[in-house]
Every structure is written in C-alpha cells, then in structure tokens.
Amino acid sequence: MQCPLVLHGSSGISFADLQKAIDLGIRKFNINTEVSTTGVKALREYLAQSPYEQNPNLRLETVLKYARSQMSCKIAEFMQIFANKEKIK
C-alpha cells in the first residue's frame, strides 16, 4: 500500500482484530487510552493495598513507579502483537 493507514481509537479492540487490521493494511495504531487506563487502574490498586493509615509516608514516586511498570507491560503486549502478529491465536 502506498499510503499507510491509521487506526484511531484502537484501544479495546481484541488482539485478533488488531491482527486482522494489520493484514488489511493498517500500519499505525493509537493505543493511548488503553495504556492510560492501565496506569490509572494500577494507581488505584496500589493505593487500595497501601492505605494512608498503614503507610503515612508513602512516596508519590513509589506509586508512580508501579503505575509505569504496569503501563510498560501493556505497551509490551501491543509490541508483541505488532511485531509477531503471525503468532497470535
């Protein structure tokens, strides 16, 4: 294809459908919502597991480190799909 296609709003689409989109010529995927949602969910989980009463000296950088870790894992999932789409079942 001469003109690469972009899939806007690809967050929430199944991995199988992303694979099909690649087969149909999509070359750019916007996944920020999925990554951002993963980060917010991680923040909520971390704070729920470490309430203020248990850890009044909790550092913001500690919570953000956990969220970044979870976001990185989500990005890695997408990278696997895009790099090895033939391996997706």
PDB file of N, CA and C in Angstrom:
ATOM      1  N   MET A   1       0.845  -1.170   0.000  1.00  0.00           N
ATOM      2  CA  MET A   1       0.000   0.000   0.000  1.00  0.00           C
ATOM      3  C   MET A   1       0.901   1.248   0.000  1.00  0.00           C
ATOM      4  N   GLN A   2       0.560   2.187  -0.801  1.00  0.00           N
ATOM      5  CA  GLN A   2       1.353   3.408  -0.924  1.00  0.00           C
ATOM      6  C   GLN A   2       1.138   4.373   0.245  1.00  0.00           C
ATOM      7  N   CYS A   3      -0.058   4.399   0.777  1.00  0.00           N
ATOM      8  CA  CYS A   3      -0.388   5.326   1.859  1.00  0.00           C
ATOM      9  C   CYS A   3      -0.721   4.520   3.118  1.00  0.00           C
ATOM     10  N   PRO A   4       0.137   4.585   4.137  1.00  0.00           N
ATOM     11  CA  PRO A   4      -0.155   3.814   5.353  1.00  0.00           C
ATOM     12  C   PRO A   4      -1.440   4.305   6.026  1.00  0.00           C
ATOM     13  N   LEU A   5      -2.206   3.379   6.552  1.00  0.00           N
ATOM     14  CA  LEU A   5      -3.466   3.707   7.210  1.00  0.00           C
ATOM     15  C   LEU A   5      -3.285   3.717   8.722  1.00  0.00           C
ATOM     16  N   VAL A   6      -4.084   4.563   9.389  1.00  0.00           N
ATOM     17  CA  VAL A   6      -4.028   4.711  10.840  1.00  0.00           C
ATOM     18  C   VAL A   6      -5.354   4.250  11.426  1.00  0.00           C
ATOM     19  N   LEU A   7      -5.284   3.487  12.515  1.00  0.00           N
ATOM     20  CA  LEU A   7      -6.484   3.089  13.240  1.00  0.00           C
ATOM     21  C   LEU A   7      -6.563   3.950  14.496  1.00  0.00           C
ATOM     22  N   HIS A   8      -7.427   4.973  14.449  1.00  0.00           N
ATOM     23  CA  HIS A   8      -7.629   5.831  15.620  1.00  0.00           C
ATOM     24  C   HIS A   8      -8.587   5.116  16.562  1.00  0.00           C
ATOM     25  N   GLY A   9      -8.328   5.199  17.835  1.00  0.00           N
ATOM     26  CA  GLY A   9      -9.218   4.583  18.804  1.00  0.00           C
ATOM     27  C   GLY A   9      -9.129   3.070  18.807  1.00  0.00           C
ATOM     28  N   SER A  10      -7.935   2.536  18.721  1.00  0.00           N
ATOM     29  CA  SER A  10      -7.797   1.079  18.678  1.00  0.00           C
ATOM     30  C   SER A  10      -7.787   0.447  20.062  1.00  0.00           C
ATOM     31  N   SER A  11      -7.836   1.247  21.111  1.00  0.00           N
ATOM     32  CA  SER A  11      -7.906   0.687  22.459  1.00  0.00           C
ATOM     33  C   SER A  11      -9.217  -0.066  22.623  1.00  0.00           C
ATOM     34  N   GLY A  12      -9.125  -1.238  23.237  1.00  0.00           N
ATOM     35  CA  GLY A  12     -10.316  -2.038  23.469  1.00  0.00           C
ATOM     36  C   GLY A  12     -10.635  -3.020  22.361  1.00  0.00           C
ATOM     37  N   ILE A  13      -9.922  -2.947  21.257  1.00  0.00           N
ATOM     38  CA  ILE A  13     -10.132  -3.885  20.163  1.00  0.00           C
ATOM     39  C   ILE A  13      -9.362  -5.159  20.484  1.00  0.00           C
ATOM     40  N   SER A  14      -9.974  -6.302  20.206  1.00  0.00           N
ATOM     41  CA  SER A  14      -9.327  -7.571  20.536  1.00  0.00           C
ATOM     42  C   SER A  14      -8.022  -7.729  19.772  1.00  0.00           C
ATOM     43  N   PHE A  15      -7.120  -8.522  20.336  1.00  0.00           N
ATOM     44  CA  PHE A  15      -5.835  -8.758  19.676  1.00  0.00           C
ATOM     45  C   PHE A  15      -6.033  -9.422  18.316  1.00  0.00           C
ATOM     46  N   ALA A  16      -7.014 -10.299  18.213  1.00  0.00           N
ATOM     47  CA  ALA A  16      -7.294 -10.957  16.924  1.00  0.00           C
ATOM     48  C   ALA A  16      -7.740  -9.933  15.883  1.00  0.00           C
ATOM     49  N   ASP A  17      -8.555  -8.967  16.301  1.00  0.00           N
ATOM     50  CA  ASP A  17      -8.998  -7.931  15.360  1.00  0.00           C
ATOM     51  C   ASP A  17      -7.860  -6.979  14.998  1.00  0.00           C
ATOM     52  N   LEU A  18      -6.936  -6.739  15.928  1.00  0.00           N
ATOM     53  CA  LEU A  18      -5.769  -5.926  15.588  1.00  0.00           C
ATOM     54  C   LEU A  18      -4.921  -6.642  14.544  1.00  0.00           C
ATOM     55  N   GLN A  19      -4.799  -7.951  14.703  1.00  0.00           N
ATOM     56  CA  GLN A  19      -4.052  -8.744  13.718  1.00  0.00           C
ATOM     57  C   GLN A  19      -4.718  -8.631  12.346  1.00  0.00           C
ATOM     58  N   LYS A  20      -6.023  -8.737  12.329  1.00  0.00           N
ATOM     59  CA  LYS A  20      -6.754  -8.618  11.055  1.00  0.00           C
ATOM     60  C   LYS A  20      -6.548  -7.228  10.445  1.00  0.00           C
ATOM     61  N   ALA A  21      -6.558  -6.202  11.298  1.00  0.00           N
ATOM     62  CA  ALA A  21      -6.341  -4.833  10.804  1.00  0.00           C
ATOM     63  C   ALA A  21      -4.967  -4.704  10.154  1.00  0.00           C
ATOM     64  N   ILE A  22      -3.963  -5.342  10.737  1.00  0.00           N
ATOM     65  CA  ILE A  22      -2.617  -5.324  10.144  1.00  0.00           C
ATOM     66  C   ILE A  22      -2.662  -6.003   8.779  1.00  0.00           C
ATOM     67  N   ASP A  23      -3.347  -7.145   8.709  1.00  0.00           N
ATOM     68  CA  ASP A  23      -3.478  -7.864   7.440  1.00  0.00           C
ATOM     69  C   ASP A  23      -4.175  -7.018   6.375  1.00  0.00           C
ATOM     70  N   LEU A  24      -5.073  -6.130   6.819  1.00  0.00           N
ATOM     71  CA  LEU A  24      -5.823  -5.286   5.885  1.00  0.00           C
ATOM     72  C   LEU A  24      -5.108  -3.982   5.543  1.00  0.00           C
ATOM     73  N   GLY A  25      -3.915  -3.763   6.125  1.00  0.00           N
ATOM     74  CA  GLY A  25      -3.133  -2.600   5.734  1.00  0.00           C
ATOM     75  C   GLY A  25      -2.955  -1.512   6.761  1.00  0.00           C
ATOM     76  N   ILE A  26      -3.526  -1.659   7.952  1.00  0.00           N
ATOM     77  CA  ILE A  26      -3.327  -0.647   8.997  1.00  0.00           C
ATOM     78  C   ILE A  26      -1.868  -0.710   9.445  1.00  0.00           C
ATOM     79  N   ARG A  27      -1.232   0.452   9.545  1.00  0.00           N
ATOM     80  CA  ARG A  27       0.184   0.495   9.905  1.00  0.00           C
ATOM     81  C   ARG A  27       0.480   1.343  11.135  1.00  0.00           C
ATOM     82  N   LYS A  28      -0.513   2.080  11.637  1.00  0.00           N
ATOM     83  CA  LYS A  28      -0.328   2.880  12.855  1.00  0.00           C
ATOM     84  C   LYS A  28      -1.552   2.682  13.729  1.00  0.00           C
ATOM     85  N   PHE A  29      -1.285   2.395  15.010  1.00  0.00           N
ATOM     86  CA  PHE A  29      -2.354   2.158  15.965  1.00  0.00           C
ATOM     87  C   PHE A  29      -2.215   3.136  17.117  1.00  0.00           C
ATOM     88  N   ASN A  30      -3.302   3.786  17.485  1.00  0.00           N
ATOM     89  CA  ASN A  30      -3.300   4.687  18.632  1.00  0.00           C
ATOM     90  C   ASN A  30      -3.842   3.921  19.834  1.00  0.00           C
ATOM     91  N   ILE A  31      -3.000   3.744  20.844  1.00  0.00           N
ATOM     92  CA  ILE A  31      -3.355   2.919  21.999  1.00  0.00           C
ATOM     93  C   ILE A  31      -3.251   3.679  23.318  1.00  0.00           C
ATOM     94  N   ASN A  32      -3.208   4.989  23.274  1.00  0.00           N
ATOM     95  CA  ASN A  32      -3.005   5.773  24.491  1.00  0.00           C
ATOM     96  C   ASN A  32      -4.082   5.530  25.539  1.00  0.00           C
ATOM     97  N   THR A  33      -5.338   5.429  25.124  1.00  0.00           N
ATOM     98  CA  THR A  33      -6.404   5.240  26.111  1.00  0.00           C
ATOM     99  C   THR A  33      -6.190   3.959  26.891  1.00  0.00           C
ATOM    100  N   GLU A  34      -5.847   2.878  26.207  1.00  0.00           N
ATOM    101  CA  GLU A  34      -5.614   1.592  26.875  1.00  0.00           C
ATOM    102  C   GLU A  34      -4.426   1.687  27.839  1.00  0.00           C
ATOM    103  N   VAL A  35      -3.371   2.351  27.423  1.00  0.00           N
ATOM    104  CA  VAL A  35      -2.186   2.485  28.277  1.00  0.00           C
ATOM    105  C   VAL A  35      -2.493   3.391  29.468  1.00  0.00           C
ATOM    106  N   SER A  36      -3.169   4.487  29.222  1.00  0.00           N
ATOM    107  CA  SER A  36      -3.520   5.419  30.294  1.00  0.00           C
ATOM    108  C   SER A  36      -4.462   4.767  31.306  1.00  0.00           C
ATOM    109  N   THR A  37      -5.457   4.045  30.816  1.00  0.00           N
ATOM    110  CA  THR A  37      -6.402   3.356  31.695  1.00  0.00           C
ATOM    111  C   THR A  37      -5.676   2.320  32.559  1.00  0.00           C
ATOM    112  N   THR A  38      -4.714   1.644  31.976  1.00  0.00           N
ATOM    113  CA  THR A  38      -3.910   0.679  32.737  1.00  0.00           C
ATOM    114  C   THR A  38      -3.169   1.380  33.867  1.00  0.00           C
ATOM    115  N   GLY A  39      -2.617   2.557  33.598  1.00  0.00           N
ATOM    116  CA  GLY A  39      -1.903   3.317  34.621  1.00  0.00           C
ATOM    117  C   GLY A  39      -2.810   3.770  35.751  1.00  0.00           C
ATOM    118  N   VAL A  40      -3.983   4.261  35.412  1.00  0.00           N
ATOM    119  CA  VAL A  40      -4.936   4.710  36.434  1.00  0.00           C
ATOM    120  C   VAL A  40      -5.400   3.528  37.286  1.00  0.00           C
ATOM    121  N   LYS A  41      -5.686   2.410  36.633  1.00  0.00           N
ATOM    122  CA  LYS A  41      -6.098   1.204  37.369  1.00  0.00           C
ATOM    123  C   LYS A  41      -4.991   0.773  38.331  1.00  0.00           C
ATOM    124  N   ALA A  42      -3.745   0.811  37.873  1.00  0.00           N
ATOM    125  CA  ALA A  42      -2.613   0.428  38.729  1.00  0.00           C
ATOM    126  C   ALA A  42      -2.491   1.367  39.927  1.00  0.00           C
ATOM    127  N   LEU A  43      -2.675   2.663  39.701  1.00  0.00           N
ATOM    128  CA  LEU A  43      -2.617   3.622  40.813  1.00  0.00           C
ATOM    129  C   LEU A  43      -3.686   3.301  41.856  1.00  0.00           C
ATOM    130  N   ARG A  44      -4.901   3.058  41.372  1.00  0.00           N
ATOM    131  CA  ARG A  44      -5.997   2.750  42.302  1.00  0.00           C
ATOM    132  C   ARG A  44      -5.716   1.478  43.087  1.00  0.00           C
ATOM    133  N   GLU A  45      -5.230   0.448  42.397  1.00  0.00           N
ATOM    134  CA  GLU A  45      -4.925  -0.818  43.070  1.00  0.00           C
ATOM    135  C   GLU A  45      -3.846  -0.633  44.133  1.00  0.00           C
ATOM    136  N   TYR A  46      -2.797   0.079  43.767  1.00  0.00           N
ATOM    137  CA  TYR A  46      -1.684   0.284  44.698  1.00  0.00           C
ATOM    138  C   TYR A  46      -2.154   1.039  45.932  1.00  0.00           C
ATOM    139  N   LEU A  47      -2.909   2.100  45.727  1.00  0.00           N
ATOM    140  CA  LEU A  47      -3.368   2.905  46.859  1.00  0.00           C
ATOM    141  C   LEU A  47      -4.355   2.126  47.723  1.00  0.00           C
ATOM    142  N   ALA A  48      -5.165   1.273  47.117  1.00  0.00           N
ATOM    143  CA  ALA A  48      -6.099   0.456  47.896  1.00  0.00           C
ATOM    144  C   ALA A  48      -5.357  -0.554  48.756  1.00  0.00           C
ATOM    145  N   GLN A  49      -4.218  -1.034  48.267  1.00  0.00           N
ATOM    146  CA  GLN A  49      -3.432  -2.023  49.007  1.00  0.00           C
ATOM    147  C   GLN A  49      -2.532  -1.371  50.059  1.00  0.00           C
ATOM    148  N   SER A  50      -2.367  -0.071  49.970  1.00  0.00           N
ATOM    149  CA  SER A  50      -1.484   0.616  50.910  1.00  0.00           C
ATOM    150  C   SER A  50      -2.171   1.881  51.426  1.00  0.00           C
ATOM    151  N   PRO A  51      -3.223   1.712  52.242  1.00  0.00           N
ATOM    152  CA  PRO A  51      -3.942   2.898  52.732  1.00  0.00           C
ATOM    153  C   PRO A  51      -3.049   3.789  53.593  1.00  0.00           C
ATOM    154  N   TYR A  52      -3.444   5.023  53.699  1.00  0.00           N
ATOM    155  CA  TYR A  52      -2.685   6.029  54.436  1.00  0.00           C
ATOM    156  C   TYR A  52      -2.404   5.580  55.867  1.00  0.00           C
ATOM    157  N   GLU A  53      -3.390   4.958  56.500  1.00  0.00           N
ATOM    158  CA  GLU A  53      -3.217   4.543  57.893  1.00  0.00           C
ATOM    159  C   GLU A  53      -2.073   3.534  58.037  1.00  0.00           C
ATOM    160  N   GLN A  54      -1.876   2.692  57.024  1.00  0.00           N
ATOM    161  CA  GLN A  54      -0.816   1.689  57.066  1.00  0.00           C
ATOM    162  C   GLN A  54       0.538   2.267  56.658  1.00  0.00           C
ATOM    163  N   ASN A  55       0.512   3.252  55.801  1.00  0.00           N
ATOM    164  CA  ASN A  55       1.766   3.799  55.285  1.00  0.00           C
ATOM    165  C   ASN A  55       1.636   5.312  55.074  1.00  0.00           C
ATOM    166  N   PRO A  56       1.688   6.091  56.156  1.00  0.00           N
ATOM    167  CA  PRO A  56       1.517   7.538  56.026  1.00  0.00           C
ATOM    168  C   PRO A  56       2.678   8.221  55.292  1.00  0.00           C
ATOM    169  N   ASN A  57       3.786   7.526  55.116  1.00  0.00           N
ATOM    170  CA  ASN A  57       4.940   8.118  54.433  1.00  0.00           C
ATOM    171  C   ASN A  57       5.113   7.608  53.006  1.00  0.00           C
ATOM    172  N   LEU A  58       4.052   7.076  52.437  1.00  0.00           N
ATOM    173  CA  LEU A  58       4.109   6.588  51.071  1.00  0.00           C
ATOM    174  C   LEU A  58       4.547   7.716  50.134  1.00  0.00           C
ATOM    175  N   ARG A  59       5.498   7.410  49.286  1.00  0.00           N
ATOM    176  CA  ARG A  59       6.046   8.414  48.370  1.00  0.00           C
ATOM    177  C   ARG A  59       5.352   8.337  47.014  1.00  0.00           C
ATOM    178  N   LEU A  60       5.077   9.482  46.450  1.00  0.00           N
ATOM    179  CA  LEU A  60       4.436   9.542  45.134  1.00  0.00           C
ATOM    180  C   LEU A  60       5.250   8.781  44.094  1.00  0.00           C
ATOM    181  N   GLU A  61       6.572   8.922  44.150  1.00  0.00           N
ATOM    182  CA  GLU A  61       7.396   8.251  43.148  1.00  0.00           C
ATOM    183  C   GLU A  61       7.281   6.721  43.232  1.00  0.00           C
ATOM    184  N   THR A  62       6.990   6.209  44.415  1.00  0.00           N
ATOM    185  CA  THR A  62       6.796   4.767  44.575  1.00  0.00           C
ATOM    186  C   THR A  62       5.525   4.321  43.858  1.00  0.00           C
ATOM    187  N   VAL A  63       4.463   5.077  44.042  1.00  0.00           N
ATOM    188  CA  VAL A  63       3.185   4.754  43.400  1.00  0.00           C
ATOM    189  C   VAL A  63       3.316   4.897  41.878  1.00  0.00           C
ATOM    190  N   LEU A  64       3.960   5.954  41.440  1.00  0.00           N
ATOM    191  CA  LEU A  64       4.123   6.176  40.002  1.00  0.00           C
ATOM    192  C   LEU A  64       5.016   5.115  39.359  1.00  0.00           C
ATOM    193  N   LYS A  65       6.001   4.661  40.108  1.00  0.00           N
ATOM    194  CA  LYS A  65       6.871   3.596  39.589  1.00  0.00           C
ATOM    195  C   LYS A  65       6.055   2.345  39.301  1.00  0.00           C
ATOM    196  N   TYR A  66       5.149   1.997  40.200  1.00  0.00           N
ATOM    197  CA  TYR A  66       4.285   0.843  39.999  1.00  0.00           C
ATOM    198  C   TYR A  66       3.381   1.051  38.775  1.00  0.00           C
ATOM    199  N   ALA A  67       2.787   2.227  38.662  1.00  0.00           N
ATOM    200  CA  ALA A  67       1.910   2.510  37.518  1.00  0.00           C
ATOM    201  C   ALA A  67       2.684   2.441  36.208  1.00  0.00           C
ATOM    202  N   ARG A  68       3.880   3.030  36.183  1.00  0.00           N
ATOM    203  CA  ARG A  68       4.707   2.980  34.963  1.00  0.00           C
ATOM    204  C   ARG A  68       5.051   1.549  34.595  1.00  0.00           C
ATOM    205  N   SER A  69       5.307   0.729  35.583  1.00  0.00           N
ATOM    206  CA  SER A  69       5.625  -0.674  35.341  1.00  0.00           C
ATOM    207  C   SER A  69       4.450  -1.382  34.664  1.00  0.00           C
ATOM    208  N   GLN A  70       3.261  -1.154  35.169  1.00  0.00           N
ATOM    209  CA  GLN A  70       2.073  -1.779  34.585  1.00  0.00           C
ATOM    210  C   GLN A  70       1.800  -1.258  33.173  1.00  0.00           C
ATOM    211  N   MET A  71       2.026   0.045  32.971  1.00  0.00           N
ATOM    212  CA  MET A  71       1.845   0.639  31.644  1.00  0.00           C
ATOM    213  C   MET A  71       2.867   0.057  30.662  1.00  0.00           C
ATOM    214  N   SER A  72       4.089  -0.145  31.127  1.00  0.00           N
ATOM    215  CA  SER A  72       5.125  -0.732  30.270  1.00  0.00           C
ATOM    216  C   SER A  72       4.745  -2.146  29.855  1.00  0.00           C
ATOM    217  N   CYS A  73       4.163  -2.892  30.776  1.00  0.00           N
ATOM    218  CA  CYS A  73       3.711  -4.254  30.449  1.00  0.00           C
ATOM    219  C   CYS A  73       2.628  -4.218  29.380  1.00  0.00           C
ATOM    220  N   LYS A  74       1.709  -3.262  29.486  1.00  0.00           N
ATOM    221  CA  LYS A  74       0.637  -3.140  28.491  1.00  0.00           C
ATOM    222  C   LYS A  74       1.231  -2.781  27.125  1.00  0.00           C
ATOM    223  N   ILE A  75       2.186  -1.874  27.101  1.00  0.00           N
ATOM    224  CA  ILE A  75       2.841  -1.498  25.843  1.00  0.00           C
ATOM    225  C   ILE A  75       3.559  -2.703  25.256  1.00  0.00           C
ATOM    226  N   ALA A  76       4.210  -3.489  26.108  1.00  0.00           N
ATOM    227  CA  ALA A  76       4.914  -4.688  25.633  1.00  0.00           C
ATOM    228  C   ALA A  76       3.942  -5.671  24.982  1.00  0.00           C
ATOM    229  N   GLU A  77       2.724  -5.793  25.544  1.00  0.00           N
ATOM    230  CA  GLU A  77       1.717  -6.661  24.933  1.00  0.00           C
ATOM    231  C   GLU A  77       1.432  -6.222  23.497  1.00  0.00           C
ATOM    232  N   PHE A  78       1.223  -4.922  23.334  1.00  0.00           N
ATOM    233  CA  PHE A  78       0.940  -4.408  21.995  1.00  0.00           C
ATOM    234  C   PHE A  78       2.141  -4.581  21.070  1.00  0.00           C
ATOM    235  N   MET A  79       3.320  -4.377  21.589  1.00  0.00           N
ATOM    236  CA  MET A  79       4.516  -4.553  20.755  1.00  0.00           C
ATOM    237  C   MET A  79       4.621  -5.988  20.261  1.00  0.00           C
ATOM    238  N   GLN A  80       4.271  -6.942  21.110  1.00  0.00           N
ATOM    239  CA  GLN A  80       4.278  -8.346  20.691  1.00  0.00           C
ATOM    240  C   GLN A  80       3.273  -8.579  19.566  1.00  0.00           C
ATOM    241  N   ILE A  81       2.126  -7.982  19.674  1.00  0.00           N
ATOM    242  CA  ILE A  81       1.109  -8.134  18.627  1.00  0.00           C
ATOM    243  C   ILE A  81       1.629  -7.569  17.312  1.00  0.00           C
ATOM    244  N   PHE A  82       2.190  -6.388  17.381  1.00  0.00           N
ATOM    245  CA  PHE A  82       2.614  -5.715  16.156  1.00  0.00           C
ATOM    246  C   PHE A  82       3.862  -6.358  15.556  1.00  0.00           C
ATOM    247  N   ALA A  83       4.739  -6.882  16.394  1.00  0.00           N
ATOM    248  CA  ALA A  83       5.984  -7.462  15.904  1.00  0.00           C
ATOM    249  C   ALA A  83       5.827  -8.920  15.480  1.00  0.00           C
ATOM    250  N   ASN A  84       4.904  -9.637  16.131  1.00  0.00           N
ATOM    251  CA  ASN A  84       4.764 -11.076  15.893  1.00  0.00           C
ATOM    252  C   ASN A  84       3.307 -11.450  15.638  1.00  0.00           C
ATOM    253  N   LYS A  85       2.645 -10.706  14.812  1.00  0.00           N
ATOM    254  CA  LYS A  85       1.209 -10.912  14.623  1.00  0.00           C
ATOM    255  C   LYS A  85       0.872 -12.323  14.168  1.00  0.00           C
ATOM    256  N   GLU A  86       1.787 -12.995  13.465  1.00  0.00           N
ATOM    257  CA  GLU A  86       1.505 -14.339  12.996  1.00  0.00           C
ATOM    258  C   GLU A  86       1.415 -15.352  14.142  1.00  0.00           C
ATOM    259  N   LYS A  87       1.878 -14.983  15.338  1.00  0.00           N
ATOM    260  CA  LYS A  87       1.863 -15.893  16.479  1.00  0.00           C
ATOM    261  C   LYS A  87       0.580 -15.774  17.303  1.00  0.00           C
ATOM    262  N   ILE A  88      -0.243 -14.792  17.000  1.00  0.00           N
ATOM    263  CA  ILE A  88      -1.467 -14.580  17.767  1.00  0.00           C
ATOM    264  C   ILE A  88      -2.508 -15.617  17.354  1.00  0.00           C
ATOM    265  N   LYS A  89      -3.155 -16.189  18.310  1.00  0.00           N
ATOM    266  CA  LYS A  89      -4.214 -17.180  18.045  1.00  0.00           C
ATOM    267  C   LYS A  89      -5.551 -16.534  18.183  1.00  0.00           C
TER     268      LYS A  89
END
